[in-house]
PDB file of C-alpha atoms in Angstrom:
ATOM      1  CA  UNK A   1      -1.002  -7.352 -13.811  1.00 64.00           C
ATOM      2  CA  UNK A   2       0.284 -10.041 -11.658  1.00 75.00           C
ATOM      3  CA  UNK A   3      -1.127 -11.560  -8.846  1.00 86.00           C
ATOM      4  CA  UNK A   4      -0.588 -11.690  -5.160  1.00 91.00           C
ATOM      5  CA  UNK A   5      -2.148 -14.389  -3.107  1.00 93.00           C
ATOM      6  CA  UNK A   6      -2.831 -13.059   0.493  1.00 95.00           C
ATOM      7  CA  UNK A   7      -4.182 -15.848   2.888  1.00 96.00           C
ATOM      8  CA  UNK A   8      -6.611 -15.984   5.566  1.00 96.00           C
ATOM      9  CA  UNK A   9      -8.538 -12.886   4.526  1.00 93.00           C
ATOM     10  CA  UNK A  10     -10.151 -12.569   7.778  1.00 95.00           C
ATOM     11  CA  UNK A  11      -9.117 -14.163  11.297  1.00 97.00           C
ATOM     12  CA  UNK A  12      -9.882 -13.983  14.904  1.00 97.00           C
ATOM     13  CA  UNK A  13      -8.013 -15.514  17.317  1.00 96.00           C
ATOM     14  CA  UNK A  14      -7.734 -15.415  20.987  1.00 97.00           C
ATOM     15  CA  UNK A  15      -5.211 -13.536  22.765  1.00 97.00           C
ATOM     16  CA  UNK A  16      -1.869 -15.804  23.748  1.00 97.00           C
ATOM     17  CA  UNK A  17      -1.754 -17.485  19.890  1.00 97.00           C
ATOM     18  CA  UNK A  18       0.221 -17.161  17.188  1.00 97.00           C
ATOM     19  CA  UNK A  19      -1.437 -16.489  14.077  1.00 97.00           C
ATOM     20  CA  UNK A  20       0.776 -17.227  10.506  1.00 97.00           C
ATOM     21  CA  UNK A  21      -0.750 -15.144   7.100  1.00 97.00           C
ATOM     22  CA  UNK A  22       0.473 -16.363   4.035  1.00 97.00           C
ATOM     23  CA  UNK A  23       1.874 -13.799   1.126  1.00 95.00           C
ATOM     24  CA  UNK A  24       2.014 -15.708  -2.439  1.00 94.00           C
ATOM     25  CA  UNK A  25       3.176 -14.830  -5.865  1.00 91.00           C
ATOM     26  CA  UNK A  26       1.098 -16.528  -8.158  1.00 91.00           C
ATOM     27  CA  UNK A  27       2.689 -15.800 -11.595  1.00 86.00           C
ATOM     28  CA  UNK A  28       6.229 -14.440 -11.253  1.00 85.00           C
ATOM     29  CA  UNK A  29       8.820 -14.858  -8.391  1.00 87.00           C
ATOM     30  CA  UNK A  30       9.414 -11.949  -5.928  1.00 84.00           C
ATOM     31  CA  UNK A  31      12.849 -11.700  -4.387  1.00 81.00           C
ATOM     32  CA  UNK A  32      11.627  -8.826  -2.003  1.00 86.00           C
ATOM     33  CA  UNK A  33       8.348  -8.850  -0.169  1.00 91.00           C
ATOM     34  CA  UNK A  34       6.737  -6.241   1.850  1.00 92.00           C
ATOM     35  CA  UNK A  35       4.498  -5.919   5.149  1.00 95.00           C
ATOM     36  CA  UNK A  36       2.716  -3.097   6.160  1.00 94.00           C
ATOM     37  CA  UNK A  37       0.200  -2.633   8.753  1.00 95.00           C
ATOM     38  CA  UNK A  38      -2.742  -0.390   8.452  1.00 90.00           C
ATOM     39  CA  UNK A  39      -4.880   0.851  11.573  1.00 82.00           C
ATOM     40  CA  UNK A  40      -8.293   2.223  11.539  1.00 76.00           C
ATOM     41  CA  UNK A  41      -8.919   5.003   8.890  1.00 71.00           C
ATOM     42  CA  UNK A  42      -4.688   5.358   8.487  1.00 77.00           C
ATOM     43  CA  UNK A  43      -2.502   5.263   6.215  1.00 82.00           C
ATOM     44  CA  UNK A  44      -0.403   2.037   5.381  1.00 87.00           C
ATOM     45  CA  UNK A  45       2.537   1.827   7.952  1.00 90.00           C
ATOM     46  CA  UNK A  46       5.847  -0.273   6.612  1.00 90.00           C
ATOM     47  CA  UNK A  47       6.589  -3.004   8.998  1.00 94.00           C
ATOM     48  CA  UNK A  48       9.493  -5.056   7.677  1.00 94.00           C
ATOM     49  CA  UNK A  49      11.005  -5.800   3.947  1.00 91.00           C
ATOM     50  CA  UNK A  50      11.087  -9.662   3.356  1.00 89.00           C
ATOM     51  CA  UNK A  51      13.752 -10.841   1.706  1.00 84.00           C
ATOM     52  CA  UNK A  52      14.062 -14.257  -0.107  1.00 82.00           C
ATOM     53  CA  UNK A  53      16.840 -16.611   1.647  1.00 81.00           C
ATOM     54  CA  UNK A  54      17.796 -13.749   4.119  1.00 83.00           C
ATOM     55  CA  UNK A  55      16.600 -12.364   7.474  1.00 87.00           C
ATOM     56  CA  UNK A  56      13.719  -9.710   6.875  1.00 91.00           C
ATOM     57  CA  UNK A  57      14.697  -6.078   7.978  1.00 92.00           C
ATOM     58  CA  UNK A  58      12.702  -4.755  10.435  1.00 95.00           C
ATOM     59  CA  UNK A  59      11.360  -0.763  10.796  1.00 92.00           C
ATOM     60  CA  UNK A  60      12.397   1.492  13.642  1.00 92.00           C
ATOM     61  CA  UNK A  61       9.719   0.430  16.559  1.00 93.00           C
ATOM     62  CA  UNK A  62       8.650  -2.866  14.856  1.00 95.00           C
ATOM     63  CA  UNK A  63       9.380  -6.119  17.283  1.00 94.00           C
ATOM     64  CA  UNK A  64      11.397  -8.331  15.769  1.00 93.00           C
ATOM     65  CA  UNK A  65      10.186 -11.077  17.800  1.00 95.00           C
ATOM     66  CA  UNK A  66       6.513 -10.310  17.813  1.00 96.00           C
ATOM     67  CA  UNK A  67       6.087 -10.245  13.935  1.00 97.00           C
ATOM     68  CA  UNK A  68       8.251 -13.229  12.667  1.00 96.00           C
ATOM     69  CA  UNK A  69       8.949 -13.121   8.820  1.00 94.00           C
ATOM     70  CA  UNK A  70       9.923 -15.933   6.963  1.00 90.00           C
ATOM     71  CA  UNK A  71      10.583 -15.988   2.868  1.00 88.00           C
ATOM     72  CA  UNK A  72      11.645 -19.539   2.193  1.00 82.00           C
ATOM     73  CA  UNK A  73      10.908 -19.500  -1.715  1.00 88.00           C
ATOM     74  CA  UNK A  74      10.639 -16.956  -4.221  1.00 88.00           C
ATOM     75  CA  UNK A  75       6.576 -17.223  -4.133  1.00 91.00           C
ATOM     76  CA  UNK A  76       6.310 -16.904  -0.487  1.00 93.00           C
ATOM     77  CA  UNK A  77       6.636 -15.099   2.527  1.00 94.00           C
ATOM     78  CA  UNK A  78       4.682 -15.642   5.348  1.00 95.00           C
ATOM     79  CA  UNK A  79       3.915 -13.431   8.860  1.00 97.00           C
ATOM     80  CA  UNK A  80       3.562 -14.662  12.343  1.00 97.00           C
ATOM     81  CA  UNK A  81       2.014 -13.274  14.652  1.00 97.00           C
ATOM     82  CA  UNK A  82       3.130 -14.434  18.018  1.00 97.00           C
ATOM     83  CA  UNK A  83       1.309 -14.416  21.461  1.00 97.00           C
ATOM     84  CA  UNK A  84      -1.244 -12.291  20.241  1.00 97.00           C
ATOM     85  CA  UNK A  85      -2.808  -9.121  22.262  1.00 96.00           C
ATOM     86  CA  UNK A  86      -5.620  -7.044  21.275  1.00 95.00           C
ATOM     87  CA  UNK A  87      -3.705  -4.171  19.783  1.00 95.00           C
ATOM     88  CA  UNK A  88      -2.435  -6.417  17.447  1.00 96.00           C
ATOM     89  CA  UNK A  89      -5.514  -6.333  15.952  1.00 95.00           C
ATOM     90  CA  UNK A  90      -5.466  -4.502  12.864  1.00 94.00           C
ATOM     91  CA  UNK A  91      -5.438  -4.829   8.660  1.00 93.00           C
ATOM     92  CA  UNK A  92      -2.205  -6.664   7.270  1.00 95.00           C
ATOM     93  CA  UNK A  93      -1.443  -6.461   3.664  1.00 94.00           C
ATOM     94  CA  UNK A  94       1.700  -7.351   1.815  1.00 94.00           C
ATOM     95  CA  UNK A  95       3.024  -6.756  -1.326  1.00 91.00           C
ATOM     96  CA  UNK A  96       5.480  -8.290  -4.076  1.00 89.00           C
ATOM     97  CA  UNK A  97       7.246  -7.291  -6.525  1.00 80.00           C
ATOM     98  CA  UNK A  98       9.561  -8.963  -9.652  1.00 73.00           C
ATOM     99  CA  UNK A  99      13.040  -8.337  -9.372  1.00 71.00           C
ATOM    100  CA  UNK A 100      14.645  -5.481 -10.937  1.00 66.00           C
ATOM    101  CA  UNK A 101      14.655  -1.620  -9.814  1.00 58.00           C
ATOM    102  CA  UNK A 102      11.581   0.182  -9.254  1.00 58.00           C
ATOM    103  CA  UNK A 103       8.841  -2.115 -10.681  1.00 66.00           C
ATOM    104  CA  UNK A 104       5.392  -2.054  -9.939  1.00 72.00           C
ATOM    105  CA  UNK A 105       4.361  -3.952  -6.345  1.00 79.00           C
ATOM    106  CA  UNK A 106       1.285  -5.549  -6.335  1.00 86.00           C
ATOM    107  CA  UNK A 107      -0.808  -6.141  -3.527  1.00 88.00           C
ATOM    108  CA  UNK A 108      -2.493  -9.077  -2.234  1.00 91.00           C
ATOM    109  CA  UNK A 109      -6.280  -8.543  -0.610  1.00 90.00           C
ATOM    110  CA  UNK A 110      -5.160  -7.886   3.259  1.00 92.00           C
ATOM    111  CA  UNK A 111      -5.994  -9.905   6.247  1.00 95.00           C
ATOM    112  CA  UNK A 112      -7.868  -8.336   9.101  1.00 93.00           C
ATOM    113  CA  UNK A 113      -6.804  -9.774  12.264  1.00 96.00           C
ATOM    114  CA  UNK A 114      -9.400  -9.435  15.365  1.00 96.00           C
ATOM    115  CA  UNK A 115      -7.878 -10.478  18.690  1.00 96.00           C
ATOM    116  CA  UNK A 116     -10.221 -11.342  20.940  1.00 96.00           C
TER     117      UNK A 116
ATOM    118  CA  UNK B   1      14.390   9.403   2.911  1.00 75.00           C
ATOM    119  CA  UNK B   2      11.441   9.557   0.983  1.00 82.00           C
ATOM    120  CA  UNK B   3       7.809  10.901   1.968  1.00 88.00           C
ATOM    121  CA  UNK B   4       4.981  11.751   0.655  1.00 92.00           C
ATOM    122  CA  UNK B   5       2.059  14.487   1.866  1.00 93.00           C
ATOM    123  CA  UNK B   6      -1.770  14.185   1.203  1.00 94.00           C
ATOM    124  CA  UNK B   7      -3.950  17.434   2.448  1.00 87.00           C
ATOM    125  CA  UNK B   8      -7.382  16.907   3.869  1.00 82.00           C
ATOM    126  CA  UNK B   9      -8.547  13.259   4.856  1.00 87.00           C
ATOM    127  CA  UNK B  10     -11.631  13.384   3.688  1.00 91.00           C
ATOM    128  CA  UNK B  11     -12.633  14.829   0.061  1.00 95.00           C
ATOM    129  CA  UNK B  12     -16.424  15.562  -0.817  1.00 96.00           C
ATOM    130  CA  UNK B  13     -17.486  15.485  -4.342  1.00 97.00           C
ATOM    131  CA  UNK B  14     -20.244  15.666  -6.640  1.00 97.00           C
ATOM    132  CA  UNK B  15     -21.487  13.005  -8.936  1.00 97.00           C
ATOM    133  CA  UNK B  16     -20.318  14.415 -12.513  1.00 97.00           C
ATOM    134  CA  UNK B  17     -17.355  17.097 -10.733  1.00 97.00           C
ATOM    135  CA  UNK B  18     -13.925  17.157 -10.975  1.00 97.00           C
ATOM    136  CA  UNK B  19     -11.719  15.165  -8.780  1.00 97.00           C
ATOM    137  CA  UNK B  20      -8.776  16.561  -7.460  1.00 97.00           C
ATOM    138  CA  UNK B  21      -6.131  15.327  -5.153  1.00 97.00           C
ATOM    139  CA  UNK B  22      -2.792  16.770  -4.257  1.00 97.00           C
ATOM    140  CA  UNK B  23      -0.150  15.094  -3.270  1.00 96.00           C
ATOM    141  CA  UNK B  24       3.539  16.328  -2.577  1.00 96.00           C
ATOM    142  CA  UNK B  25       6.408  14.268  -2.313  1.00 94.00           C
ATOM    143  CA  UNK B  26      10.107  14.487  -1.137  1.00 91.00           C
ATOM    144  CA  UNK B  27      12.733  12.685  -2.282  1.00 85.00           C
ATOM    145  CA  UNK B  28      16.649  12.372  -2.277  1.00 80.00           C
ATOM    146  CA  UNK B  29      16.563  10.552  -5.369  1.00 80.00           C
ATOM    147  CA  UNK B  30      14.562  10.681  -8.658  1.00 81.00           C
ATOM    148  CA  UNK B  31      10.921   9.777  -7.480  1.00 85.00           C
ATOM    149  CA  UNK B  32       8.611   6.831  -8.716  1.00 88.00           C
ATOM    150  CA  UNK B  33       5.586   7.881  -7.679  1.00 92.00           C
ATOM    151  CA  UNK B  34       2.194   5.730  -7.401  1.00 92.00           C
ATOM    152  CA  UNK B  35      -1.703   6.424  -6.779  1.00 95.00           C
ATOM    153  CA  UNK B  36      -3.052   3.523  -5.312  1.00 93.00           C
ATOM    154  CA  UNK B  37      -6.982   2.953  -4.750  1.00 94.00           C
ATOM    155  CA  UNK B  38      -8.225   0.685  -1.432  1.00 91.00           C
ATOM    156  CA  UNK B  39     -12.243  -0.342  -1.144  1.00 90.00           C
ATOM    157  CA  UNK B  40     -12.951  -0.943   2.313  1.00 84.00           C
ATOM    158  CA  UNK B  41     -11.529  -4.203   3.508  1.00 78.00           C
ATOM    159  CA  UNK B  42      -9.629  -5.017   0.155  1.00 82.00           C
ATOM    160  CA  UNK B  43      -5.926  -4.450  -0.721  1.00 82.00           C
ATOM    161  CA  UNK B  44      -4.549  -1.703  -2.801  1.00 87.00           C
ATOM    162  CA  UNK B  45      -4.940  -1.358  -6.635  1.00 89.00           C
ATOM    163  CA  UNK B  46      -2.581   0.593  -8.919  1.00 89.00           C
ATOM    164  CA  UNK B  47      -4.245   3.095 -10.396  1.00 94.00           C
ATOM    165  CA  UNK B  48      -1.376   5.124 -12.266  1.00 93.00           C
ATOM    166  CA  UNK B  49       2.411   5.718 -11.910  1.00 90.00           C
ATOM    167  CA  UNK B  50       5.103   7.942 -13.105  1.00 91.00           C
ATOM    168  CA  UNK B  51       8.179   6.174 -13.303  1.00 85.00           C
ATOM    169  CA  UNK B  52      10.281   9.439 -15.294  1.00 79.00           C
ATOM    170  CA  UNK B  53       8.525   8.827 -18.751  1.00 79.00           C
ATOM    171  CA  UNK B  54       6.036  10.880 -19.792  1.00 87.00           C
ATOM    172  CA  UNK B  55       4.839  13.464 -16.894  1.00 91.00           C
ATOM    173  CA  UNK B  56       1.461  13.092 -17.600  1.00 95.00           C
ATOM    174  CA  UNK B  57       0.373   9.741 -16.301  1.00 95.00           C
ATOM    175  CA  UNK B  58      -3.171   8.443 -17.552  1.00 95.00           C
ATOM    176  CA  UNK B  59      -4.294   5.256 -15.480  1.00 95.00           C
ATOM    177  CA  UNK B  60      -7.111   3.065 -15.189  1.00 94.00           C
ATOM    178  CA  UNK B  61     -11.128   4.260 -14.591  1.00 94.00           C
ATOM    179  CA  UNK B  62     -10.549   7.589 -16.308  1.00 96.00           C
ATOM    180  CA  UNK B  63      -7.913   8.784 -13.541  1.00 97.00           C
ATOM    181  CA  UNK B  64      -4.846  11.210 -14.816  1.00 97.00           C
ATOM    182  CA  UNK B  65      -1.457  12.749 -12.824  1.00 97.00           C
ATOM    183  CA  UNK B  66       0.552  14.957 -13.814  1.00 96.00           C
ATOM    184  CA  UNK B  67       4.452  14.754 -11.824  1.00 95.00           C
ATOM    185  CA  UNK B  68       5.579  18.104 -11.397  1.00 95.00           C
ATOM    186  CA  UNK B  69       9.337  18.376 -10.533  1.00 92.00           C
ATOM    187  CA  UNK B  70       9.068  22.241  -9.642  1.00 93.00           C
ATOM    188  CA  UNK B  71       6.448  22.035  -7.545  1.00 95.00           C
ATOM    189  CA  UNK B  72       7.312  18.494  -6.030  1.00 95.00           C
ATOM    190  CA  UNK B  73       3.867  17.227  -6.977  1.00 96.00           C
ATOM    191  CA  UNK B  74       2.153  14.638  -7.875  1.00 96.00           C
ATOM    192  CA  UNK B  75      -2.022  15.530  -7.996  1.00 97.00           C
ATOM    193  CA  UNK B  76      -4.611  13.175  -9.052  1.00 97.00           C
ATOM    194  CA  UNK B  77      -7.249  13.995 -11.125  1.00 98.00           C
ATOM    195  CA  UNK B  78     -10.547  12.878 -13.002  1.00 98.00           C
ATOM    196  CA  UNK B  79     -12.933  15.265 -15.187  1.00 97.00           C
ATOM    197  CA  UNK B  80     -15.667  14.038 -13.713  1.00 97.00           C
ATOM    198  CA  UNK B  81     -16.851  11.714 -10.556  1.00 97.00           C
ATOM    199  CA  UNK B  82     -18.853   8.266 -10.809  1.00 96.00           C
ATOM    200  CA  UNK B  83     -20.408   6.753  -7.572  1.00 96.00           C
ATOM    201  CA  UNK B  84     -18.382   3.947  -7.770  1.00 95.00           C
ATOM    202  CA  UNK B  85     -15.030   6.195  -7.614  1.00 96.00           C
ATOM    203  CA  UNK B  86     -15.603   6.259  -3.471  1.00 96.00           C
ATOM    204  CA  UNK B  87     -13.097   5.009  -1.898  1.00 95.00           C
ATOM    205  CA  UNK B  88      -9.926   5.472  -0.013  1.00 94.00           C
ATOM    206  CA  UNK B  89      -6.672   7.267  -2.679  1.00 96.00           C
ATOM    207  CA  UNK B  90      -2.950   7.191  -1.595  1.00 94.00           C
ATOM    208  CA  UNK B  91       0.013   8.488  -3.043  1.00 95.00           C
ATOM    209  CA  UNK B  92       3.111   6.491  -2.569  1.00 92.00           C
ATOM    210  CA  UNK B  93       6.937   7.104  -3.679  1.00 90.00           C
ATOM    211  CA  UNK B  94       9.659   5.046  -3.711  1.00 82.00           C
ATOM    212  CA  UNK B  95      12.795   3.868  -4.804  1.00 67.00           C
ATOM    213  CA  UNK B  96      13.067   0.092  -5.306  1.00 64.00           C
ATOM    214  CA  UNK B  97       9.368  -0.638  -4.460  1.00 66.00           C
ATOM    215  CA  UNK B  98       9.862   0.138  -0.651  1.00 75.00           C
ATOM    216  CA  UNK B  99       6.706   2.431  -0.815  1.00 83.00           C
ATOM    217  CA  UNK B 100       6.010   5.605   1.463  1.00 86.00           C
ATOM    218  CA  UNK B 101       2.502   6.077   1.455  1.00 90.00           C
ATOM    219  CA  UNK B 102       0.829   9.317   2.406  1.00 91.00           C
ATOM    220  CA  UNK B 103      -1.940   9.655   5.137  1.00 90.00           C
ATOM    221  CA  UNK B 104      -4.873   8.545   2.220  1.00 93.00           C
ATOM    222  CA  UNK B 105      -7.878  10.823   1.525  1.00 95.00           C
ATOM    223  CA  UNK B 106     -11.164   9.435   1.679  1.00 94.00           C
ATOM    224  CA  UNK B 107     -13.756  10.337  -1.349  1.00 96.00           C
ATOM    225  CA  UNK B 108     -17.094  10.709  -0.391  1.00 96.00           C
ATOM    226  CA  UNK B 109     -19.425  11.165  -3.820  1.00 97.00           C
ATOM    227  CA  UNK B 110     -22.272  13.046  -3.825  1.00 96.00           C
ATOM    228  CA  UNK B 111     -25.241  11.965  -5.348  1.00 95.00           C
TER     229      UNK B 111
END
């Protein structure tokens, strides 16, 4: 299957940053990109659908300004954390997928992001 | 909208039994419907999908599904457990590969 890049796979950082993870399509170009969050022994939880040359749409109860998404090429989207607080801390993972109805979405390998 | 429904977090197993795990979805729209696999601290991995072919779905490490429109279901199953098959299962559905994922059930195998 093809392959999604997902980059730092661990971080801490200290509360007040930003912190930017990386979502790459290695071998086919994704027009949409996903983000979900997952807490602690939960399920996956959608934050925001990335699309490529447009502004990313944002769940219900998902700050807009908090978790800045960017997709400036069809190989990458990227998530920004900004200013950091503990309860940010959680697993990240996004996912791609080619264009076209209903194909498969593949998954890159998560970040875990500690705020300390 | 579309949502999915996984019973009982946590699913205890003997090494060598059947695995079973139900999953119910609903859906305004003809379902795609996904099992997905997650190791802890890894990403998710595909493990079957029904995408209105055949009903019975076989997928990778011996893992089957069988979509039932009537009964809105969707259950995973293997004839018989390995060690390594611990791990966290979800069901997703979707149209155009914005997944709902269900709550996950975590398999414990038993020696």
């Amino acid at each position: 299957g093809a392959v999604v890049s997902q980059h730092p796979s661990r971080v801490i950082c200290k509360s007040g940053t930003s912190v930017k993870i990386e979502c790459r399509s290695l071998d086919f170009q994704a027009t949409t990109m996903f983000w979900y969050r997952q807490f602690p022994k939960k399920s996956l939880m959608l934050m925001a659908t990335s699309n490529e040359g447009s502004k990313a749409t944002y769940e219900q109860g998902v700050e807009k300004d908090k978790f800045l998404i960017n997709h400036a090429s069809l190989t990458l989207s990227t998530l920004t954390v900004t200013s950091a607080h503990p309860e940010d801390s959680s697993f990240y993972i996004c996912s791609a997928s080619a264009p076209g109805g209903n194909t498969e979405a593949f998954f890159g390998q998560g970040t875990r992001l500690t705020v300390v | 909208a579309q949502s999915v429904t996984q019973l009982g977090s946590h699913v205890s197993v003997s090494e060598g039994a059947l695995v079973l795990l139900r999953c119910n979805y609903s859906s305004s729209v003809p379902p795609y419907l996904f099992w997905y696999v997650q190791y802890p601290n890894q990403g998710l991995q595909l493990l079957l999908k029904y995408t209105s072919a055949a009903t019975l779905v076989k997928g990778i490490n011996g893992f089957e599904a069988e979509f039932k429109k009537s009964e809105t279901s969707f259950h995973l199953t293997k004839p018989s457990a390995h060690m390594s098959d611990a791990a966290e299962y979800f069901c997703a559905v979707t149209p155009y590969n914005r997944l709902a994922f269900g709550k996950g059930n975590q398999v414990v195998v038993i020696p």
